[in-house]
Coordinates of C-alpha atoms in Angstrom, one line a residue:
M139 CA -92.7 78.8 -38.1
A140 CA -95.5 77.2 -37.3
F141 CA -96.9 73.2 -38.4
S142 CA -100.2 72.2 -37.6
P143 CA -100.0 67.8 -37.4
K144 CA -102.3 65.7 -39.4
H145 CA -103.1 63.2 -36.3
I146 CA -104.3 65.5 -33.7
P147 CA -108.3 66.5 -34.2
E148 CA -108.5 70.8 -34.3
N149 CA -109.7 71.3 -31.1
E150 CA -107.8 69.7 -29.2
L151 CA -104.7 71.2 -30.0
E152 CA -106.5 74.2 -29.4
K153 CA -107.0 73.5 -26.2
R154 CA -103.9 71.6 -24.8
L155 CA -102.1 75.5 -23.8
D156 CA -105.5 75.9 -21.3
N157 CA -107.0 72.8 -20.5
F158 CA -104.3 70.1 -19.2
T159 CA -104.0 70.2 -15.2
L160 CA -100.6 71.5 -13.6
E161 CA -100.4 71.1 -10.1
P162 CA -100.3 74.2 -8.5
S163 CA -97.6 75.2 -7.0
D164 CA -99.6 76.8 -3.6
T165 CA -100.8 73.1 -2.8
H166 CA -97.2 71.6 -2.2
A167 CA -97.6 68.4 -0.1
Q168 CA -97.0 68.9 3.2
I169 CA -94.1 65.9 3.6
S170 CA -92.4 65.9 6.9
S171 CA -88.6 66.5 7.4
P172 CA -86.4 67.8 10.1
S173 CA -87.9 71.4 11.4
R174 CA -85.3 74.1 10.6
P175 CA -83.8 76.3 13.1
S176 CA -85.5 79.7 13.3
S177 CA -82.3 82.0 14.0
S178 CA -83.1 85.0 16.7
E179 CA -80.1 87.0 15.6
S180 CA -81.3 90.8 15.3
K181 CA -77.2 91.3 13.7
P182 CA -77.4 92.6 10.2
A183 CA -75.1 90.6 8.0
V184 CA -72.9 92.4 6.6
I185 CA -71.2 91.8 2.9
E186 CA -67.1 93.4 1.9
A187 CA -67.0 95.2 -1.6
S188 CA -64.1 93.5 -3.9
D189 CA -61.5 95.6 -5.7
N190 CA -62.0 95.5 -9.0
I191 CA -65.1 95.1 -9.4
A192 CA -68.4 97.3 -9.1
P193 CA -68.2 99.7 -6.0
P194 CA -71.9 99.2 -3.7
P195 CA -75.3 99.8 -5.3
R196 CA -76.6 103.4 -5.5
P197 CA -79.5 104.5 -2.8
I198 CA -82.3 103.5 -4.5
D199 CA -86.3 105.6 -4.4
P200 CA -88.2 102.5 -3.2
V201 CA -91.4 103.2 -5.3
S202 CA -89.3 104.7 -8.9
A203 CA -86.3 101.8 -8.6
N204 CA -84.2 105.1 -9.1
F205 CA -81.1 105.6 -8.4
L206 CA -80.5 108.6 -6.7
S207 CA -77.1 109.2 -7.5
P208 CA -75.3 109.9 -11.1
P209 CA -73.9 106.0 -12.6
M210 CA -70.8 105.1 -10.5
P211 CA -67.5 104.7 -11.9
S212 CA -65.9 101.3 -12.9
G213 CA -62.5 102.0 -11.3
P214 CA -61.0 100.3 -8.2
V215 CA -62.9 100.7 -5.4
S216 CA -60.9 100.4 -1.8
A217 CA -63.0 97.9 0.3
Q218 CA -65.7 98.8 3.0
L219 CA -68.1 97.3 4.8
L220 CA -72.2 97.7 4.1
P221 CA -75.1 97.4 6.2
V222 CA -78.0 95.4 5.1
N223 CA -80.1 97.1 3.4
V224 CA -84.1 96.1 4.1
A225 CA -86.8 97.6 2.2
D226 CA -89.5 99.6 3.0
E227 CA -93.5 98.7 3.7
Q228 CA -93.5 101.0 0.7
D229 CA -91.9 98.9 -2.0
R230 CA -94.6 97.1 -1.9
A231 CA -97.2 99.5 -2.0
D232 CA -100.1 100.4 -4.3
G233 CA -102.5 97.9 -2.7
G234 CA -99.3 94.2 -2.9
P235 CA -99.8 92.1 -0.2
P236 CA -97.4 92.7 3.0
L237 CA -94.2 90.9 3.3
P238 CA -93.7 88.7 6.3
P239 CA -91.1 89.2 8.9
R240 CA -87.1 89.6 6.6
K241 CA -84.9 87.2 8.6
R242 CA -81.5 88.7 8.2
H243 CA -79.4 85.2 8.9
P244 CA -77.7 83.8 6.2
P245 CA -79.1 79.8 4.1
A246 CA -77.3 77.3 7.4
S247 CA -74.8 76.9 5.4
L248 CA -73.8 79.6 5.6
R249 CA -74.2 80.6 9.8
R250 CA -71.1 78.2 10.5
D251 CA -68.8 81.4 10.2
R252 CA -70.1 84.4 10.3
S253 CA -66.5 85.8 9.0
H254 CA -67.4 85.4 5.8
T255 CA -69.1 87.6 3.8
L256 CA -71.3 87.2 1.1
S257 CA -69.6 87.7 -1.1
S258 CA -67.1 84.7 0.2
M259 CA -70.2 83.3 0.5
L260 CA -71.1 83.6 -3.1
S261 CA -67.4 82.2 -4.3
V262 CA -67.2 78.6 -2.0
A263 CA -69.8 77.2 -5.0
S264 CA -67.4 77.4 -8.2
S265 CA -63.7 78.6 -6.6
A266 CA -62.1 76.0 -8.5
F267 CA -62.9 77.5 -11.2
F268 CA -63.3 81.5 -10.5
N269 CA -61.3 84.5 -7.7
P270 CA -63.1 85.1 -4.7
K271 CA -62.2 88.6 -4.2
R272 CA -64.1 88.7 -7.6
A273 CA -67.2 87.7 -6.4
S274 CA -69.3 90.5 -5.0
F275 CA -73.4 90.9 -4.6
S276 CA -75.1 93.4 -2.5
S277 CA -77.8 91.7 0.2
T278 CA -79.8 94.7 -0.9
A279 CA -83.4 93.8 0.0
N280 CA -84.2 92.5 -3.6
Y281 CA -86.9 89.4 -3.7
D282 CA -89.5 91.0 -4.7
L283 CA -89.5 89.5 -8.0
L284 CA -89.6 86.3 -6.5
L285 CA -92.5 86.4 -4.3
S286 CA -93.8 88.0 -6.7
R287 CA -93.6 85.4 -9.0
I288 CA -95.5 83.1 -6.3
D289 CA -98.5 85.0 -6.5
D290 CA -98.5 84.6 -10.2
G291 CA -97.8 80.8 -9.9
A292 CA -100.4 80.5 -7.3
V293 CA -103.0 82.3 -9.9
S294 CA -102.2 80.7 -12.8
T295 CA -102.0 77.1 -11.5
S296 CA -105.1 78.2 -9.5
R297 CA -107.3 78.2 -12.9
S298 CA -106.1 75.2 -14.9
S299 CA -106.5 73.6 -12.2
I300 CA -109.5 70.9 -11.4
S301 CA -111.3 71.0 -8.1
S302 CA -111.3 67.0 -7.8
S303 CA -109.7 63.8 -5.8
N304 CA -108.4 62.5 -9.4
N305 CA -105.8 65.5 -9.0
D306 CA -105.2 66.3 -5.3
A307 CA -104.0 62.3 -5.8
S308 CA -101.9 63.2 -9.5
L309 CA -100.1 65.4 -7.4
L310 CA -98.9 64.2 -4.0
N311 CA -97.5 61.5 -6.0
S312 CA -95.8 64.6 -8.6
K313 CA -94.1 65.4 -4.9
L314 CA -93.8 62.4 -4.2
L315 CA -91.7 61.2 -6.6
L316 CA -89.8 64.5 -6.0
K317 CA -89.6 64.0 -3.2
S318 CA -88.1 60.1 -3.8
H319 CA -85.4 61.6 -6.6
F320 CA -84.0 64.3 -4.7
D321 CA -83.9 61.6 -1.0
S322 CA -81.9 59.5 -3.1
I323 CA -79.2 61.9 -4.0
R324 CA -79.0 63.6 -0.7
N325 CA -78.1 60.4 0.5
S326 CA -76.1 58.7 -2.0
M327 CA -74.2 62.1 -1.6
E328 CA -74.1 62.0 2.6
L329 CA -72.7 58.7 2.5
S330 CA -70.6 58.5 -0.1
N331 CA -69.6 63.1 1.5
V332 CA -70.0 63.7 -2.7
T333 CA -70.3 67.5 -2.9
S334 CA -71.2 70.1 -5.3
E335 CA -69.3 73.1 -3.9
D336 CA -65.4 72.9 -3.1
E337 CA -64.1 70.7 -0.2
S338 CA -64.2 73.5 2.4
G339 CA -68.4 73.6 2.2
D340 CA -71.0 71.2 1.8
I341 CA -74.7 71.0 0.3
D342 CA -77.4 72.8 2.4
W343 CA -79.8 69.6 2.4
E344 CA -81.5 71.1 5.2
L345 CA -82.4 74.3 3.8
W346 CA -83.1 72.5 0.6
S347 CA -85.0 69.9 1.5
Q348 CA -88.1 72.3 3.4
I349 CA -87.9 74.3 0.1
V350 CA -88.6 70.4 -1.0
D351 CA -90.8 69.9 1.5
D352 CA -93.0 72.8 0.8
Y353 CA -91.2 75.5 -1.3
K354 CA -94.7 78.6 -1.6
V355 CA -94.3 77.9 2.4
F356 CA -90.4 78.4 3.0
A357 CA -90.6 81.7 0.1
K358 CA -92.0 83.5 2.0
H359 CA -91.6 83.3 5.2
N360 CA -87.5 82.7 4.9
V361 CA -87.2 85.2 2.0
I362 CA -83.8 86.3 2.5
D363 CA -82.6 82.5 3.0
L364 CA -83.9 81.6 -0.7
S365 CA -83.0 84.5 -2.7
L366 CA -79.6 84.1 -0.9
A367 CA -79.7 80.2 -2.6
I368 CA -80.7 80.7 -5.5
A369 CA -77.7 83.5 -5.8
S370 CA -75.6 81.5 -5.1
G371 CA -76.3 78.9 -6.9
I372 CA -78.6 75.8 -7.5
P373 CA -76.3 73.1 -6.4
E374 CA -75.6 70.9 -9.8
E375 CA -77.4 67.3 -7.7
I376 CA -80.6 68.7 -7.7
R377 CA -80.5 71.2 -10.2
G378 CA -83.3 69.6 -11.8
I379 CA -85.0 68.7 -8.8
I380 CA -85.4 71.8 -7.7
W381 CA -86.1 73.5 -10.6
Q382 CA -89.4 71.9 -10.9
I383 CA -90.7 72.1 -7.5
V384 CA -90.6 75.9 -8.1
S385 CA -92.1 75.9 -11.5
A386 CA -93.8 73.7 -10.4
S387 CA -94.4 71.3 -14.2
K388 CA -94.3 68.4 -12.8
S389 CA -97.7 66.9 -14.3
Q390 CA -98.4 62.9 -15.3
S391 CA -101.1 64.4 -17.2
L392 CA -99.4 66.7 -19.3
E393 CA -96.5 63.6 -19.1
G394 CA -99.1 61.2 -20.6
L395 CA -100.0 63.6 -23.1
Y396 CA -96.6 63.8 -24.3
S397 CA -96.1 59.8 -24.4
S398 CA -99.0 60.2 -26.4
I399 CA -97.8 62.7 -28.9
I400 CA -94.2 61.3 -28.9
T401 CA -95.0 58.9 -31.7
E402 CA -96.7 61.5 -34.4
T403 CA -94.7 62.4 -36.7
A404 CA -93.6 66.3 -36.7
P405 CA -93.4 68.4 -40.2
A406 CA -89.9 70.1 -38.4
E407 CA -88.4 67.2 -37.8
A408 CA -85.5 67.4 -41.0
E409 CA -85.5 70.6 -38.7
I410 CA -85.0 69.7 -36.2
Q411 CA -82.7 66.9 -36.4
A412 CA -80.5 69.8 -38.4
D413 CA -80.3 71.9 -35.7
I414 CA -79.7 69.7 -32.7
E415 CA -76.5 69.1 -34.3
K416 CA -75.4 72.1 -34.9
L417 CA -75.5 73.5 -30.9
A418 CA -72.6 72.3 -28.2
V419 CA -74.0 69.9 -25.7
S420 CA -72.2 67.9 -22.7
D421 CA -73.5 64.8 -24.5
P422 CA -74.1 64.6 -28.3
Q423 CA -75.4 60.6 -27.8
I424 CA -78.1 60.8 -24.9
I425 CA -78.7 65.4 -25.4
N426 CA -79.4 65.3 -29.1
K427 CA -82.2 62.0 -28.7
K428 CA -83.4 63.8 -25.3
L429 CA -83.2 67.7 -26.8
F430 CA -85.4 65.9 -30.5
G431 CA -88.0 64.4 -28.3
V432 CA -88.3 67.5 -26.1
L433 CA -89.0 70.1 -29.3
K434 CA -90.5 67.3 -31.6
G435 CA -93.4 67.4 -28.9
Y436 CA -94.1 70.7 -28.0
S437 CA -94.3 71.1 -32.2
L438 CA -97.0 68.9 -32.0
F439 CA -98.2 69.8 -28.4
D440 CA -98.7 74.1 -29.8
P441 CA -98.2 74.4 -33.6
E442 CA -98.6 77.2 -33.8
V443 CA -96.1 78.4 -32.2
G444 CA -94.5 75.3 -34.2
Y445 CA -90.4 75.4 -34.1
T446 CA -87.1 77.5 -33.7
E447 CA -83.6 77.3 -33.1
D448 CA -84.3 79.9 -31.0
L449 CA -86.6 76.9 -28.8
A450 CA -84.5 74.2 -29.7
R451 CA -81.8 77.0 -27.5
I452 CA -83.9 77.4 -24.6
A453 CA -84.8 73.2 -25.0
V454 CA -80.6 72.9 -24.2
P455 CA -80.5 73.0 -20.7
L456 CA -83.4 72.1 -19.5
V457 CA -82.9 68.3 -21.1
E458 CA -79.4 68.4 -19.5
N459 CA -80.8 68.8 -15.7
V460 CA -84.3 67.0 -16.3
S461 CA -85.6 63.5 -17.9
E462 CA -87.1 64.5 -21.2
V463 CA -90.4 64.7 -20.4
E464 CA -89.3 66.1 -17.6
A465 CA -87.7 68.8 -20.0
F466 CA -90.8 69.0 -22.3
C467 CA -93.2 69.7 -19.5
L468 CA -90.6 71.9 -17.7
L469 CA -90.3 74.1 -21.2
V470 CA -94.3 73.8 -21.6
K471 CA -94.6 75.8 -18.4
L472 CA -91.9 77.8 -18.9
L473 CA -94.0 79.3 -22.6
K474 CA -97.8 78.9 -21.1
D475 CA -96.9 79.8 -17.5
Y476 CA -93.8 82.5 -17.2
K477 CA -95.4 83.4 -20.2
L478 CA -91.7 83.3 -23.5
R479 CA -94.6 81.9 -25.9
E480 CA -95.6 85.7 -25.9
F481 CA -91.5 85.9 -27.7
L482 CA -92.0 83.5 -29.4
T483 CA -95.4 83.9 -31.3
Q484 CA -96.0 85.7 -34.1
G485 CA -95.8 89.8 -33.7
K486 CA -93.5 88.7 -30.2
P487 CA -95.7 91.1 -28.7
G488 CA -94.0 90.0 -24.9
L489 CA -90.7 91.1 -26.7
Q490 CA -91.7 94.2 -27.4
V491 CA -92.8 94.7 -23.8
R492 CA -89.8 94.1 -22.5
L493 CA -87.5 95.8 -24.9
Y494 CA -89.2 99.0 -23.6
Q495 CA -89.4 98.2 -19.7
F496 CA -85.6 97.3 -20.1
D497 CA -85.4 100.9 -22.6
R498 CA -87.4 102.6 -19.4
I499 CA -85.9 101.1 -16.9
L500 CA -82.2 102.0 -18.8
E501 CA -83.9 106.0 -18.4
D502 CA -84.1 105.9 -15.1
T503 CA -81.1 103.9 -13.5
L504 CA -78.6 104.8 -16.1
P505 CA -79.7 108.8 -18.2
D506 CA -76.3 109.2 -19.2
V507 CA -76.7 105.8 -21.5
H508 CA -79.9 106.1 -22.7
I509 CA -79.2 110.3 -23.9
H510 CA -75.3 108.1 -26.2
L511 CA -77.4 105.3 -27.3
S512 CA -80.1 106.9 -28.3
K513 CA -78.0 110.3 -29.8
Q514 CA -76.3 107.2 -31.7
G515 CA -79.1 106.2 -32.8
I516 CA -78.5 102.7 -31.1
R517 CA -81.9 100.9 -30.0
S518 CA -82.2 98.1 -27.8
S519 CA -83.6 95.8 -30.6
M520 CA -80.2 95.6 -32.5
Y521 CA -78.8 93.9 -29.5
A522 CA -80.5 92.6 -26.8
S523 CA -83.5 90.9 -28.6
S524 CA -81.5 87.8 -28.1
W525 CA -80.8 88.0 -24.7
F526 CA -84.8 87.6 -23.5
V527 CA -85.7 85.9 -26.6
T528 CA -83.8 82.9 -26.2
L529 CA -83.4 83.6 -21.8
F530 CA -79.0 84.7 -23.5
S531 CA -79.3 80.9 -24.5
R532 CA -77.5 82.2 -27.5
T533 CA -75.3 84.7 -25.4
F534 CA -73.7 82.3 -23.9
V535 CA -73.3 79.7 -26.0
D536 CA -69.7 78.8 -24.9
E537 CA -71.0 78.8 -20.9
P538 CA -73.5 76.9 -20.3
A539 CA -72.7 77.0 -16.2
V540 CA -74.1 81.1 -17.0
L541 CA -76.8 79.5 -18.4
E542 CA -78.0 77.3 -16.1
R543 CA -77.7 80.5 -12.9
I544 CA -79.5 82.2 -15.3
Y545 CA -82.0 79.0 -15.0
D546 CA -82.1 79.7 -11.5
V547 CA -82.7 83.0 -11.6
I548 CA -85.8 82.9 -13.3
M549 CA -87.0 79.7 -12.4
T550 CA -88.3 81.6 -9.3
E551 CA -88.0 85.2 -10.4
G552 CA -90.0 84.6 -14.0
I553 CA -88.9 85.6 -16.8
E554 CA -88.1 90.0 -15.5
A555 CA -85.6 88.6 -14.1
L556 CA -84.3 88.2 -17.9
L557 CA -84.3 92.6 -16.5
R558 CA -81.6 92.4 -13.7
F559 CA -78.9 90.5 -15.7
A560 CA -79.0 93.0 -19.5
V561 CA -79.3 96.7 -16.6
G562 CA -76.4 94.7 -14.9
I563 CA -74.4 93.8 -18.1
V564 CA -75.4 98.0 -19.2
R565 CA -75.0 98.7 -16.0
R566 CA -71.1 97.2 -16.0
N567 CA -70.1 98.3 -19.6
A568 CA -71.4 101.7 -19.1
T569 CA -68.3 103.9 -18.8
N570 CA -67.0 101.9 -22.6
I571 CA -70.4 103.3 -23.8
L572 CA -70.7 106.4 -23.3
T573 CA -67.0 106.9 -25.1
L574 CA -68.3 105.4 -28.7
E575 CA -69.4 106.1 -31.3
F576 CA -72.5 104.4 -33.9
E577 CA -70.2 101.9 -36.0
D578 CA -68.0 101.1 -32.9
L579 CA -70.4 101.0 -30.3
L580 CA -73.9 99.2 -31.6
H581 CA -70.6 96.2 -32.9
F582 CA -69.0 96.5 -28.2
L583 CA -73.3 95.7 -27.5
K584 CA -73.7 93.2 -30.0
Q585 CA -69.8 91.1 -29.6
E586 CA -68.3 92.8 -26.0
L587 CA -70.7 93.6 -23.9
L588 CA -69.4 90.2 -21.5
E589 CA -65.3 90.4 -22.2
I590 CA -65.3 92.7 -18.6
Y591 CA -66.1 89.2 -17.0
Y592 CA -63.6 87.4 -18.6
A593 CA -60.4 86.8 -16.0
E594 CA -57.2 85.0 -16.3
D595 CA -56.9 82.5 -13.2
E596 CA -54.2 82.5 -10.7
E597 CA -54.0 79.4 -10.0
S598 CA -54.2 77.9 -13.8
G599 CA -53.3 80.5 -16.3
D600 CA -57.5 79.7 -18.1
R601 CA -59.6 82.8 -19.2
V602 CA -62.0 82.3 -17.2
F603 CA -65.8 83.3 -16.7
R604 CA -66.8 85.0 -13.8
I605 CA -69.9 83.9 -13.1
N606 CA -70.6 86.0 -9.1
D607 CA -70.2 88.4 -10.6
F608 CA -72.4 88.2 -13.3
I609 CA -75.4 87.2 -11.1
A610 CA -74.3 89.9 -8.5
D611 CA -74.5 92.2 -11.0
G612 CA -77.6 90.9 -12.4
Y613 CA -78.9 91.6 -8.1
E614 CA -78.0 94.6 -7.7
V615 CA -80.4 96.2 -9.6
K616 CA -83.5 96.8 -8.5
I617 CA -86.7 96.1 -9.9
L618 CA -90.6 96.4 -8.8
P619 CA -92.9 94.4 -10.2
V620 CA -94.9 97.5 -9.6
T621 CA -92.9 99.2 -11.4
L622 CA -92.9 97.1 -14.6
Q623 CA -96.6 96.9 -14.6
K624 CA -95.7 101.1 -14.8
Y625 CA -93.8 100.6 -17.4
N626 CA -96.2 97.7 -19.0
N627 CA -99.5 100.1 -18.5
E628 CA -97.3 102.7 -20.6
Y629 CA -96.4 100.5 -23.7
R630 CA -100.0 99.3 -23.8
E631 CA -101.3 102.9 -23.9
L632 CA -98.5 104.8 -26.4
H633 CA -99.7 100.5 -28.5
A634 CA -102.2 101.8 -28.6
L635 CA -101.3 104.8 -29.4
E636 CA -99.4 104.4 -31.9
R637 CA -102.3 101.4 -33.5
E638 CA -104.7 104.8 -32.9
R639 CA -102.0 107.0 -35.5
I640 CA -101.1 104.2 -38.3
E641 CA -105.1 103.3 -38.2
E642 CA -105.9 107.2 -38.8
V643 CA -102.2 107.4 -41.2
E644 CA -104.3 104.6 -43.3
N645 CA -107.3 105.8 -42.9
L646 CA -105.7 109.6 -44.6
R647 CA -104.0 107.5 -46.8
G648 CA -107.4 105.6 -48.0
T649 CA -108.5 109.0 -48.8
K650 CA -105.4 110.8 -50.4
Q651 CA -106.3 107.8 -52.4
A652 CA -110.0 108.2 -53.7
L653 CA -109.0 111.7 -53.9
Q654 CA -106.3 111.1 -56.1
S655 CA -108.4 108.8 -58.1
K656 CA -110.4 112.1 -58.2
I657 CA -107.8 114.4 -59.7
D658 CA -106.9 111.5 -62.4
K659 CA -110.9 111.9 -63.1
L660 CA -110.8 115.0 -63.7
E661 CA -108.0 115.8 -64.9
K662 CA -108.5 113.0 -67.7
T663 CA -111.7 114.8 -67.9
V664 CA -110.5 118.1 -68.0
Q665 CA -107.5 116.8 -71.2
T666 CA -111.2 115.4 -73.1
L667 CA -113.0 119.0 -72.3
A668 CA -109.5 121.1 -73.5
N669 CA -109.5 118.6 -76.9
E670 CA -113.2 118.8 -77.7
H671 CA -111.9 122.8 -77.3
A672 CA -109.3 123.0 -79.6
M673 CA -111.4 120.7 -82.2
V674 CA -114.5 123.6 -81.3
S675 CA -111.9 126.0 -82.1
K676 CA -110.8 124.8 -85.4
D677 CA -114.3 124.0 -86.7
L678 CA -114.6 127.2 -85.7
F679 CA -112.2 128.8 -87.0
D680 CA -113.4 126.7 -90.3
E681 CA -116.9 127.8 -90.2
H682 CA -115.4 131.8 -90.0
Q683 CA -113.1 131.3 -93.1
K684 CA -115.9 129.3 -95.5
T685 CA -118.9 132.9 -93.7
K686 CA -115.8 134.6 -95.5
K687 CA -114.9 132.9 -97.9
L688 CA -119.6 132.8 -98.9
Y689 CA -119.9 136.7 -98.1
E690 CA -117.1 137.5 -100.5
L691 CA -118.5 135.4 -102.9
N692 CA -122.4 137.1 -102.1
Q693 CA -121.3 140.3 -102.9
E694 CA -119.7 139.6 -105.8
L695 CA -123.1 137.7 -106.7
N696 CA -124.6 141.2 -105.7
E697 CA -122.2 142.8 -107.9
T698 CA -123.3 140.2 -111.1
K699 CA -126.4 140.7 -110.0
N700 CA -126.4 144.9 -110.9
V701 CA -124.9 143.9 -114.0
L702 CA -127.8 141.4 -115.5
E703 CA -130.0 143.7 -114.5
L704 CA -129.0 146.3 -115.5
E705 CA -128.0 144.7 -118.7
V706 CA -131.9 143.3 -119.3
H707 CA -132.7 146.7 -117.9
E708 CA -130.9 148.2 -120.8
K709 CA -132.0 145.6 -123.2
L710 CA -136.2 145.9 -122.5
A711 CA -135.0 149.4 -122.9
G712 CA -133.9 148.5 -126.6
L713 CA -137.3 146.0 -127.5
G714 CA -139.3 149.0 -126.4
D715 CA -138.1 150.9 -128.9
T716 CA -138.0 148.5 -131.7
G717 CA -142.3 147.8 -131.3
N718 CA -144.3 146.3 -128.9
P719 CA -141.9 144.1 -126.0
A720 CA -144.7 142.6 -124.7
K721 CA -146.0 140.7 -127.9
E722 CA -142.4 140.1 -129.2
L723 CA -142.0 138.5 -125.7
E724 CA -144.3 135.9 -126.2
D725 CA -143.9 135.3 -129.5
L726 CA -140.5 134.3 -128.2
R727 CA -142.0 132.3 -125.8
V728 CA -144.4 130.4 -128.2
Q729 CA -141.2 130.4 -130.5
N730 CA -139.2 128.4 -127.5
S731 CA -142.2 126.3 -127.0
V732 CA -142.7 124.7 -130.1
L733 CA -138.3 124.4 -130.2
K734 CA -139.0 122.3 -127.3
A735 CA -141.9 120.3 -128.4
E736 CA -140.0 119.5 -131.2
Q737 CA -136.6 118.7 -128.8
T738 CA -139.5 116.6 -127.6
A739 CA -140.1 114.8 -129.9
R740 CA -136.8 113.9 -132.0
E741 CA -136.1 113.3 -128.5
K742 CA -138.9 110.7 -128.7
Q743 CA -138.5 109.0 -132.0
L744 CA -134.6 109.1 -131.0
T745 CA -135.1 106.9 -128.4
D746 CA -138.2 104.5 -130.0
L747 CA -134.5 104.6 -132.9
E748 CA -132.3 103.4 -130.3
S749 CA -135.0 101.1 -128.9
E750 CA -134.9 100.1 -132.6
L751 CA -131.3 99.8 -132.9
I752 CA -131.1 97.2 -129.4
T753 CA -133.6 95.1 -131.4
S754 CA -132.5 94.9 -134.3
K755 CA -128.8 93.8 -132.7
N756 CA -130.4 90.7 -130.5
N757 CA -132.3 89.5 -133.7
L758 CA -128.6 90.1 -135.9
E759 CA -127.3 87.4 -132.8
D760 CA -130.7 85.0 -133.0
L761 CA -129.6 84.8 -136.3
E762 CA -126.1 84.8 -136.8
E763 CA -126.6 81.5 -133.9
T764 CA -129.1 80.3 -136.5
H765 CA -127.0 80.8 -139.3
T766 CA -123.7 79.1 -137.1
K767 CA -126.5 75.9 -136.2
L768 CA -127.2 75.1 -139.7
R769 CA -124.1 75.6 -141.6
K770 CA -122.6 73.1 -138.3
R771 CA -125.9 70.9 -139.6
F772 CA -125.0 71.3 -143.4
E773 CA -121.2 70.5 -143.4
D774 CA -122.2 66.7 -140.8
M775 CA -125.0 67.0 -143.4
K776 CA -121.9 67.4 -146.1
S777 CA -119.6 65.0 -144.1
A778 CA -121.9 61.6 -143.5
L779 CA -123.2 62.1 -147.5
D780 CA -119.3 62.4 -148.6
T781 CA -118.9 59.1 -145.9
S782 CA -121.6 57.1 -148.0
N783 CA -120.4 57.4 -151.2
I784 CA -117.3 56.6 -150.3

């Protein structure tokens, strides 16, 4: 969810993501340091495959990133020497910039004993925890993501930076601060002879110093050294500094902005505090306070994203390795320039793209696994979403060392590096996946995928996670930016087609509803007409019955008429025998007129009598009333007379 602060103007909040100035990664300040000697050896390095681990990588088509042989078995593999496979320039086809000369020598700290294989190199950093024989790493040229990240970082920072003397001064000052901090740690550790590795090896200060001096230049000219160093793990003591150098997150302007907004009140403070208390950190009293400040600051800085529990998990490794304000800058960099923000906004468009790319890589590299998952109805969103949204922080909640190693690769190669580890995990578990059905398979994918990396430590007997094997499995996966772009274009096209299909379905649904409405109206009209038809039919039937009765009555009247006419005719015939019928008829008429006149006179007389009766009744009533008044008056006078006599 997103929270909008009340104190910050809306237009300022909308511009923060685009207008703050980050120091560009392609303009690192040149700080003098001892130059790194280059190796003129052309002998290819070799690595040794170890027991009970993933076998050597299969041949890969450098353009399509497709494995050319069926999925490999997960059983033991006999030890063998493998030459370093240097990718052809075709890896950077389709318009990509040409690669610099690719050196074949390992970092300086690893060149002391050339009998060491890269497997043993990886195990040096954590030999106290893991058996070196368990570690495996392919040195196949696989640094396209690293170079692509450098190019993308240069483009993004050049767009956000403002060319000015003030910005140049800020950039130089930020670089000097990081360089000074790095030198301080280096001097302190060299004096005290303390290292982040075991007693058999030291930090390659020369390599890391050149990275701090000018990361982009070093990366382009020593890409193999850099890739191997990152794969081996950034030393813990300087991890925070290297993260900031690689990501170019150090920004005085952003630090100033953080100082200004951190004093404000964030709507999500209670939720942030509640979630922080649930997280496992190294020093809760210190880390939780820093984490609260970083999350509160970002919720105010970017109200659209605001705060989520996933953001808290992402920020934990940052606050564990740098200061509070530096962790805030790193978090902003991850979400803005590394495009992690697209995983947290509404709809999570970035997550959908990564899941599609993940599915396509599985389809191209592990077709049997992809087909099996599809047949079982298992979608990647059912088990892999949290890997991408939280940068594996939810998966490795109890393994912070693994999480930091993943962050090492993400900082240098970008969010796309998550695909390495996601595919690597599935690839390592391919045999088990192919034997499981839906319910057991889904449970396995969610809960037991990482069990294959746990082993018993030979010295302590503890159950430990084989970090180097996990990282090596990720580096076994060949991922080309051009391939990811192809998948991205496919997703966009499919998404556009799906959106058009949805719109078409919605339009058809709307048309269907309109037609259904018309049908309903027509059905109502038909029902009304049916009712009217029934009424008309009933009326017609009634009228038919009436007509029939009238016809029968007419027949009767006609018959009666004929009978009467016959009687009249007979009577007239009878009258004709007694005398003059016309005279008699006239006499009857005269008599009838006389009788009518008499009747009229009597009726008039009766009417007059009735009028007189009414008048008499009225007069009688008046007389009775007068009589009553007189009688009353008489009685009153009599009473008065009697009274006077007494």
